[in-house]
mmCIF file of N, CA and C in Angstrom:
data_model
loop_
_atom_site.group_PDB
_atom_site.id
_atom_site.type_symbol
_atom_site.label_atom_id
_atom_site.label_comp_id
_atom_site.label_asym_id
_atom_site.label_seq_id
_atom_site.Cartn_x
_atom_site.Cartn_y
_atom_site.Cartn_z
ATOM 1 N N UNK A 1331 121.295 77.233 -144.423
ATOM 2 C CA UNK A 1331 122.618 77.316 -143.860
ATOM 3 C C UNK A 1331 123.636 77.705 -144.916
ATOM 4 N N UNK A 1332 123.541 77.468 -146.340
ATOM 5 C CA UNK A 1332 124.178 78.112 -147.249
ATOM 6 C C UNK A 1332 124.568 79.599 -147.576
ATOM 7 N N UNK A 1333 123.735 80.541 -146.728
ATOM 8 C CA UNK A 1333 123.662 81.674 -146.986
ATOM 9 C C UNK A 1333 124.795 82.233 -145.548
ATOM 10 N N UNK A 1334 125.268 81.275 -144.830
ATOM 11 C CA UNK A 1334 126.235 82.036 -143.435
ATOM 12 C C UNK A 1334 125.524 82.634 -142.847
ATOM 13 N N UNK A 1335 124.450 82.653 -142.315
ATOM 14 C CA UNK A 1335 123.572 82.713 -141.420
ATOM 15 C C UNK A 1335 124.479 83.379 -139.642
ATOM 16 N N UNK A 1336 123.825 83.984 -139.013
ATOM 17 C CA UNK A 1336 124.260 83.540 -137.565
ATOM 18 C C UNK A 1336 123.434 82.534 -136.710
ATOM 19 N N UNK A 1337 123.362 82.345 -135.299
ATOM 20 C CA UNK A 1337 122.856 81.763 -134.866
ATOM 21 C C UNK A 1337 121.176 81.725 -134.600
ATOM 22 N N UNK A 1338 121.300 83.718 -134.328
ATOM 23 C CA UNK A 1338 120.151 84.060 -133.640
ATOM 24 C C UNK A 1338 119.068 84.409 -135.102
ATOM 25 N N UNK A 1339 119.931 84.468 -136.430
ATOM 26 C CA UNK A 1339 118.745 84.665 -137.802
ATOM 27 C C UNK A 1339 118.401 83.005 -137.697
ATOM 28 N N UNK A 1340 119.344 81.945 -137.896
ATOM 29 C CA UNK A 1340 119.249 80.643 -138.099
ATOM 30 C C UNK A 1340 117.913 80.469 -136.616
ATOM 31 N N UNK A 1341 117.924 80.669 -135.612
ATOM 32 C CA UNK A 1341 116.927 80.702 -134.841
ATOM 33 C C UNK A 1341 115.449 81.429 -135.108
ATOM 34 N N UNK A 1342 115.405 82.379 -135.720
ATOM 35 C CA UNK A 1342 114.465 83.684 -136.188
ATOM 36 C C UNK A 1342 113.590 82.772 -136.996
ATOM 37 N N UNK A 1343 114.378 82.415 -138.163
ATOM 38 C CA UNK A 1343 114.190 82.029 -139.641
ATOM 39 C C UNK A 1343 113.437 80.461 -138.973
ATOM 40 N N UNK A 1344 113.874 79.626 -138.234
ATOM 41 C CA UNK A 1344 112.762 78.494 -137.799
ATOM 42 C C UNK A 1344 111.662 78.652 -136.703
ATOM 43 N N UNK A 1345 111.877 80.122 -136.308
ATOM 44 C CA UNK A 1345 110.540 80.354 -135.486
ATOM 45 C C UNK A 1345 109.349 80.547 -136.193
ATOM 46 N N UNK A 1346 109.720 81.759 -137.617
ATOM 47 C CA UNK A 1346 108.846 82.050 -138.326
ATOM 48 C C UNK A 1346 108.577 80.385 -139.417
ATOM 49 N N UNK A 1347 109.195 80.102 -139.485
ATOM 50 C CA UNK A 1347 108.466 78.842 -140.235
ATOM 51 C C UNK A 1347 107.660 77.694 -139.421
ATOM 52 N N UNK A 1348 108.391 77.132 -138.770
ATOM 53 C CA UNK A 1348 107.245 76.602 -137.636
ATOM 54 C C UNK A 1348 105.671 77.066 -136.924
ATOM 55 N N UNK A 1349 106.018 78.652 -137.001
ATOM 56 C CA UNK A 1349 104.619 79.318 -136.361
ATOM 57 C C UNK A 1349 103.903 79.579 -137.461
ATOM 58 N N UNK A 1350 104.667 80.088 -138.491
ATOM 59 C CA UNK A 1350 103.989 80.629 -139.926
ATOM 60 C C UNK A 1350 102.995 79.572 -140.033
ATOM 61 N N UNK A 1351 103.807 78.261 -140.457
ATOM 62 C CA UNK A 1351 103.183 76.874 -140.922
ATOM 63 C C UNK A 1351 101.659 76.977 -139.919
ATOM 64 N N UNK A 1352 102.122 77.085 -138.685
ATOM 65 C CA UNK A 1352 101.210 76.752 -137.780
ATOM 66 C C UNK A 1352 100.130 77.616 -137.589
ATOM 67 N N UNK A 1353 100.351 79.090 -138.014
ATOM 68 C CA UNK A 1353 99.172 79.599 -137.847
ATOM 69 C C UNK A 1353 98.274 79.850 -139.469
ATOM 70 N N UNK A 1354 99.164 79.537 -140.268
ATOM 71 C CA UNK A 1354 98.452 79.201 -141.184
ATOM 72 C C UNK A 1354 96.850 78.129 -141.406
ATOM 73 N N UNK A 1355 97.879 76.955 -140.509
ATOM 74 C CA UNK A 1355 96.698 75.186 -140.365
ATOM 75 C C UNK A 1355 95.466 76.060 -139.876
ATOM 76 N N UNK A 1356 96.046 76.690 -138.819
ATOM 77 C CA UNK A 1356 94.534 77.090 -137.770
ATOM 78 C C UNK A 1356 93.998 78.018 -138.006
ATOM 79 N N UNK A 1357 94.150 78.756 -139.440
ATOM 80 C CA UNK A 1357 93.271 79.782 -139.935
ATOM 81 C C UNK A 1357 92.509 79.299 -141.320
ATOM 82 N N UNK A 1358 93.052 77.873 -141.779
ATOM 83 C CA UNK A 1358 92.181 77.088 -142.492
ATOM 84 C C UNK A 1358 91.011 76.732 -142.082
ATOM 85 N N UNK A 1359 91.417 76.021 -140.508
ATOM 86 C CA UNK A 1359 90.419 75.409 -139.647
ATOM 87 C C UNK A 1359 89.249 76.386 -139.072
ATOM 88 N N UNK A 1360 89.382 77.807 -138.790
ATOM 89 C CA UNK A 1360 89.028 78.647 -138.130
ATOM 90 C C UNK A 1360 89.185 78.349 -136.826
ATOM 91 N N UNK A 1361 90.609 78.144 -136.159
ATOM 92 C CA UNK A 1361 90.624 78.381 -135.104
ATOM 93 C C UNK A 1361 91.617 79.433 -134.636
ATOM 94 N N UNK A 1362 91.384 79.853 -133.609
ATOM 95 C CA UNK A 1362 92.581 81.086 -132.897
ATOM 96 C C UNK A 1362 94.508 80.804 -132.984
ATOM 97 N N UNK A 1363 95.106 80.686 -133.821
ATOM 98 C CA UNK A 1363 96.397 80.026 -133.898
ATOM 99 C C UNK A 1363 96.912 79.725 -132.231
ATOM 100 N N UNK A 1364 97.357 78.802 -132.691
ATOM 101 C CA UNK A 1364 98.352 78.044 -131.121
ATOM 102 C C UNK A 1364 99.346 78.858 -131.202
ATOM 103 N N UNK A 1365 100.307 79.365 -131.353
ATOM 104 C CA UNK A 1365 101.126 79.937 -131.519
ATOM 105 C C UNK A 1365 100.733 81.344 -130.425
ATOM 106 N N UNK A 1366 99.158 81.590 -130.622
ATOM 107 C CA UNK A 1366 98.537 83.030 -129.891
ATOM 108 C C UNK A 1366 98.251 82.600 -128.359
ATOM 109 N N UNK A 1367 98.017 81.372 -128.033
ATOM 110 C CA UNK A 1367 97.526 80.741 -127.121
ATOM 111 C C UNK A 1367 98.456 80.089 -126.076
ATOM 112 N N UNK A 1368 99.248 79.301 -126.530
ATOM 113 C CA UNK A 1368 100.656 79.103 -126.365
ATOM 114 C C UNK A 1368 101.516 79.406 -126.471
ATOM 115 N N UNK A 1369 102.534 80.121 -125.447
ATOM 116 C CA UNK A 1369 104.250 80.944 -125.238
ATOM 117 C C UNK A 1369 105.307 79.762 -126.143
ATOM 118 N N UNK A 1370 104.907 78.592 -125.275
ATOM 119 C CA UNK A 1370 106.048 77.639 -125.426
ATOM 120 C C UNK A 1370 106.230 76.574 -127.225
ATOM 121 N N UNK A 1371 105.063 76.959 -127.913
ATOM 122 C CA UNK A 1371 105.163 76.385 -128.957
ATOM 123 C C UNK A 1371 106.591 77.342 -130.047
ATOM 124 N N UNK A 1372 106.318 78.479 -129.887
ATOM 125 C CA UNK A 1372 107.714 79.074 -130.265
ATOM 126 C C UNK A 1372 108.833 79.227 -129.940
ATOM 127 N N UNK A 1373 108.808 79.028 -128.466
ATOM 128 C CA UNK A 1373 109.937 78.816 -127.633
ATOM 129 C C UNK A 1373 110.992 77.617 -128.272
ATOM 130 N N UNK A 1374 110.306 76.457 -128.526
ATOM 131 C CA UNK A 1374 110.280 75.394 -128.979
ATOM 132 C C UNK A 1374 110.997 75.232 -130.102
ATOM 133 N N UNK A 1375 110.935 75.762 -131.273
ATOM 134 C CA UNK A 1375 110.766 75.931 -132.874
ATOM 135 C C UNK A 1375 112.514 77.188 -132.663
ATOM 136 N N UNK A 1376 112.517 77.920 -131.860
ATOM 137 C CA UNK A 1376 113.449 79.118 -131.405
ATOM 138 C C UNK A 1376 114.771 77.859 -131.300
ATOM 139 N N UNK A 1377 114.193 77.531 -129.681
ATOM 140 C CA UNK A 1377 115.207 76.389 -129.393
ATOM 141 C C UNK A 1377 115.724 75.000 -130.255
ATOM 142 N N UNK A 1378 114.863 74.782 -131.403
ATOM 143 C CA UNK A 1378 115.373 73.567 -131.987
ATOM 144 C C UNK A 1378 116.139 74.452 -133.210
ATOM 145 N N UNK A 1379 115.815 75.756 -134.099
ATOM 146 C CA UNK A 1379 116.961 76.331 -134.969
ATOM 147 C C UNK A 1379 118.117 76.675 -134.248
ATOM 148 N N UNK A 1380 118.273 76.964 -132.818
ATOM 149 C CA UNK A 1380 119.668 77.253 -132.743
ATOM 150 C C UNK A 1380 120.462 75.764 -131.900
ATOM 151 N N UNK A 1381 120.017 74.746 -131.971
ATOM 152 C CA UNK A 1381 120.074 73.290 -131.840
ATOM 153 C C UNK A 1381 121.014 72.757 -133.088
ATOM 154 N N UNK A 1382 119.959 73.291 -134.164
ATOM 155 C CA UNK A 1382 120.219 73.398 -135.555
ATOM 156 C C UNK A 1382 121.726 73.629 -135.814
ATOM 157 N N UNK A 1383 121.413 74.995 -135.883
ATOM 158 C CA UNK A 1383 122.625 75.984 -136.389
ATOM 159 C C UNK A 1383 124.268 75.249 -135.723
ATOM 160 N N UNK A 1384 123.544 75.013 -134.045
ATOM 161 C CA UNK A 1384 124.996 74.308 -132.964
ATOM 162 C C UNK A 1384 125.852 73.261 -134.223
ATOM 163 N N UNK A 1385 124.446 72.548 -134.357
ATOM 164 C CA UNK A 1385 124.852 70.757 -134.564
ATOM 165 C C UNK A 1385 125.810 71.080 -135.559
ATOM 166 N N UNK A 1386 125.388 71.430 -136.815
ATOM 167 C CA UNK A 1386 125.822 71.526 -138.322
ATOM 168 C C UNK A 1386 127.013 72.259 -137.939
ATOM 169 N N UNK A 1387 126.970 73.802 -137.586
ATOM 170 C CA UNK A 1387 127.916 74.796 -138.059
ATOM 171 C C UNK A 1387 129.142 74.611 -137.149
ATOM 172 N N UNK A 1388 128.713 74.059 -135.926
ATOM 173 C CA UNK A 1388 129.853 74.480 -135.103
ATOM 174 C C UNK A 1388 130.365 72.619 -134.513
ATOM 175 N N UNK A 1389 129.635 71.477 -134.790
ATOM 176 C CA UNK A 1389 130.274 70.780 -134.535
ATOM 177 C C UNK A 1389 130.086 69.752 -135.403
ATOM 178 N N UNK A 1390 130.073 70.351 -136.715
ATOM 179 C CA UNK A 1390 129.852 69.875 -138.086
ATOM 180 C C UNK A 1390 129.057 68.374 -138.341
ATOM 181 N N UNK A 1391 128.243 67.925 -137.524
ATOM 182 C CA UNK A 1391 127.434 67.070 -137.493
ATOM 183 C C UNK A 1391 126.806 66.997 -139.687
ATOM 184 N N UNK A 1392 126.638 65.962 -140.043
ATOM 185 C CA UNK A 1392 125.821 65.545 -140.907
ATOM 186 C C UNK A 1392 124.558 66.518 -140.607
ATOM 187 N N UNK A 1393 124.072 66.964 -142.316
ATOM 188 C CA UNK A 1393 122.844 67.816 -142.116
ATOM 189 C C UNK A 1393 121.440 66.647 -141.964
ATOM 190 N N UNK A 1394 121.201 65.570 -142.975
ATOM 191 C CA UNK A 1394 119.866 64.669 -142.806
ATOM 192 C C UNK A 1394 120.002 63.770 -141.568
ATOM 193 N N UNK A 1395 121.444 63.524 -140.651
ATOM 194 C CA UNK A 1395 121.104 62.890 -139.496
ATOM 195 C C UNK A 1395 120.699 63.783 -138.262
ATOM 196 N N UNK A 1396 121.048 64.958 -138.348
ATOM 197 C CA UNK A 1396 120.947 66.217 -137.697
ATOM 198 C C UNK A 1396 119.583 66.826 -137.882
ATOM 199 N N UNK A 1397 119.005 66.521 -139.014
ATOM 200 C CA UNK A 1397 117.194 66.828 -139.417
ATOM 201 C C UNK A 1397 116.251 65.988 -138.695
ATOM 202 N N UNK A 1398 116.607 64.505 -138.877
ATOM 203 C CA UNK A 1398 115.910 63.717 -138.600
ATOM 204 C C UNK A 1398 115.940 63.577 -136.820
ATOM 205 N N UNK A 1399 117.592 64.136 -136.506
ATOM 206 C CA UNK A 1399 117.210 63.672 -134.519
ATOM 207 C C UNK A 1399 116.356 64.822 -133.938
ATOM 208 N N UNK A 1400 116.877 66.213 -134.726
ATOM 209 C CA UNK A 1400 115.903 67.015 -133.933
ATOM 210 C C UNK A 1400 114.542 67.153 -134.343
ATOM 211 N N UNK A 1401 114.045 66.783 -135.767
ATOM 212 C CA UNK A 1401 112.313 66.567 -135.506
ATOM 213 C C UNK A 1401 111.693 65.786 -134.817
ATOM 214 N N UNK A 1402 112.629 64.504 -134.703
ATOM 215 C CA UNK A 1402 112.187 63.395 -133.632
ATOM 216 C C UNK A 1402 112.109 63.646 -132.179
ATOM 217 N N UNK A 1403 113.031 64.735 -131.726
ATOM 218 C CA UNK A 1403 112.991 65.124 -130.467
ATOM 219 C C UNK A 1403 111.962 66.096 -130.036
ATOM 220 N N UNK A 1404 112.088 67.161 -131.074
ATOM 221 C CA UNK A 1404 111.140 68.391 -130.737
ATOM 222 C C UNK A 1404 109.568 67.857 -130.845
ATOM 223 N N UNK A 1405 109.322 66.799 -131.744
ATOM 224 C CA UNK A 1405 107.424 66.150 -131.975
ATOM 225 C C UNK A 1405 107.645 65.768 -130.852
ATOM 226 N N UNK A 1406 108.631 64.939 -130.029
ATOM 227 C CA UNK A 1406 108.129 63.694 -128.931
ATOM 228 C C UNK A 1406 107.986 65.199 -127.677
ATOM 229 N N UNK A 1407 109.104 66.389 -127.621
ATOM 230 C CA UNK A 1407 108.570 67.083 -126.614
ATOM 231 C C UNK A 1407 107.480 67.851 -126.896
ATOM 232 N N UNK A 1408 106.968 68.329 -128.054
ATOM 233 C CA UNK A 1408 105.918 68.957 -128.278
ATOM 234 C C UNK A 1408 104.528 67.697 -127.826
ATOM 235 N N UNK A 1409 104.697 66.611 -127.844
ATOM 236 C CA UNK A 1409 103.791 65.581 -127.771
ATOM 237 C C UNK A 1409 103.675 65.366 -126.199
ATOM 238 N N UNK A 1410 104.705 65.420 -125.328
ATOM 239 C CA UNK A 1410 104.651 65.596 -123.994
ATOM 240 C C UNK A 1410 103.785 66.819 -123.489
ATOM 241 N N UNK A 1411 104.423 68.185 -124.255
ATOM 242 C CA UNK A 1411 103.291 69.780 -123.573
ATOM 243 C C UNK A 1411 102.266 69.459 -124.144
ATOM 244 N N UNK A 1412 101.479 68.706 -125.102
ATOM 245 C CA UNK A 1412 100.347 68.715 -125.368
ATOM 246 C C UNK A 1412 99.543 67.795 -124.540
ATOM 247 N N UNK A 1413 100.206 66.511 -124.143
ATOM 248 C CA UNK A 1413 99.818 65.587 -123.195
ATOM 249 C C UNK A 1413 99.422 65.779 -121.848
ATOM 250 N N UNK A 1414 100.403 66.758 -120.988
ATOM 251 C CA UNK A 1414 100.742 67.233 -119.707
ATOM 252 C C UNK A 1414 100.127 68.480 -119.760
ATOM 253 N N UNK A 1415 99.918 69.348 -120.866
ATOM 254 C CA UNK A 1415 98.857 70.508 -120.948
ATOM 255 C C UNK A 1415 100.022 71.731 -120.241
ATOM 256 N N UNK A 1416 101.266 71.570 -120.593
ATOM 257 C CA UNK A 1416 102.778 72.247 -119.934
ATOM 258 C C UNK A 1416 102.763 73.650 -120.520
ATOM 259 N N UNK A 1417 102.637 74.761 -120.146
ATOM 260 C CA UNK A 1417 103.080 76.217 -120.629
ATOM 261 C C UNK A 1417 104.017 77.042 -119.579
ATOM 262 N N UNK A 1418 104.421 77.811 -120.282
ATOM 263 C CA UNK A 1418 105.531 78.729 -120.148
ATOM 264 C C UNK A 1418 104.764 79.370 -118.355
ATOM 265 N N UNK A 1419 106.122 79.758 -117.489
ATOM 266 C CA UNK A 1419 105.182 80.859 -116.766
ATOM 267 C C UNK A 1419 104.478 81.849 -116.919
ATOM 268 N N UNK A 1420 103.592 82.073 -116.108
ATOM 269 C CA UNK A 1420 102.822 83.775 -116.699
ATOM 270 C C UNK A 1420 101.827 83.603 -117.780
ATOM 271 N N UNK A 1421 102.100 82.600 -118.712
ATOM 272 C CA UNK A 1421 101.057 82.480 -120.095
ATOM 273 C C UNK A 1421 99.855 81.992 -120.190
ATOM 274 N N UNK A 1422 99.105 81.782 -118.788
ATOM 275 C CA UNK A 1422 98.052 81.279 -118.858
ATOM 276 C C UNK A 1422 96.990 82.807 -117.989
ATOM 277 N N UNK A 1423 97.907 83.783 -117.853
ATOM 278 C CA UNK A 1423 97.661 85.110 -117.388
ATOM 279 C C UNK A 1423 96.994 85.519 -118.271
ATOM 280 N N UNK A 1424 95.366 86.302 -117.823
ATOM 281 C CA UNK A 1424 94.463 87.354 -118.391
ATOM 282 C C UNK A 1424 94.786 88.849 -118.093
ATOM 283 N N UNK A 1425 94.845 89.010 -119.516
ATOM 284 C CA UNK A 1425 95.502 90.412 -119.935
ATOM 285 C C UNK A 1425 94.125 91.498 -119.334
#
């Protein structure tokens, strides 16, 4: 956020780190990245940087209380689509 960012790079910039991270794990593991399999895991990571960007830039929220509510929120909903087995429309469609 030091660099004046907009909303939609501040969004970009935590998609690619969240998925990066993530398809990294699952090419350790040898598996097919989630990220390839699942629409909504980036959707996710999209929606919590410009969450981000809201909290801090525009209604100047604290940055480590502002870290800590939205990882807590985004694991407990990522922990729900993994539970409930929840995807995007259309994404369970054979190409």
């Amino acid at each position: 956020m030091g660099l004046n960012q907009n909303l939609i790079t501040t969004a970009i910039l935590a998609t690619l780190t969240g998925a990066g991270g993530g398809v990294i794990r699952d090419m350790l593991v040898s598996e097919v990245p989630a990220v390839l399999r699942e629409d909504i895991y980036a959707v996710l990571a999209f929606g919590t940087g410009m969450l981000y960007h809201i909290m801090i830039k525009n209604l100047h929220f604290m940055k480590i209380s502002t870290t800590i509510f939205l990882f807590t929120a985004s694991l407990c909903i990522r922990l729900l689509i993994i539970k409930y087995k929840i995807n995007l429309p259309g994404a369970n469609k054979k190409v």
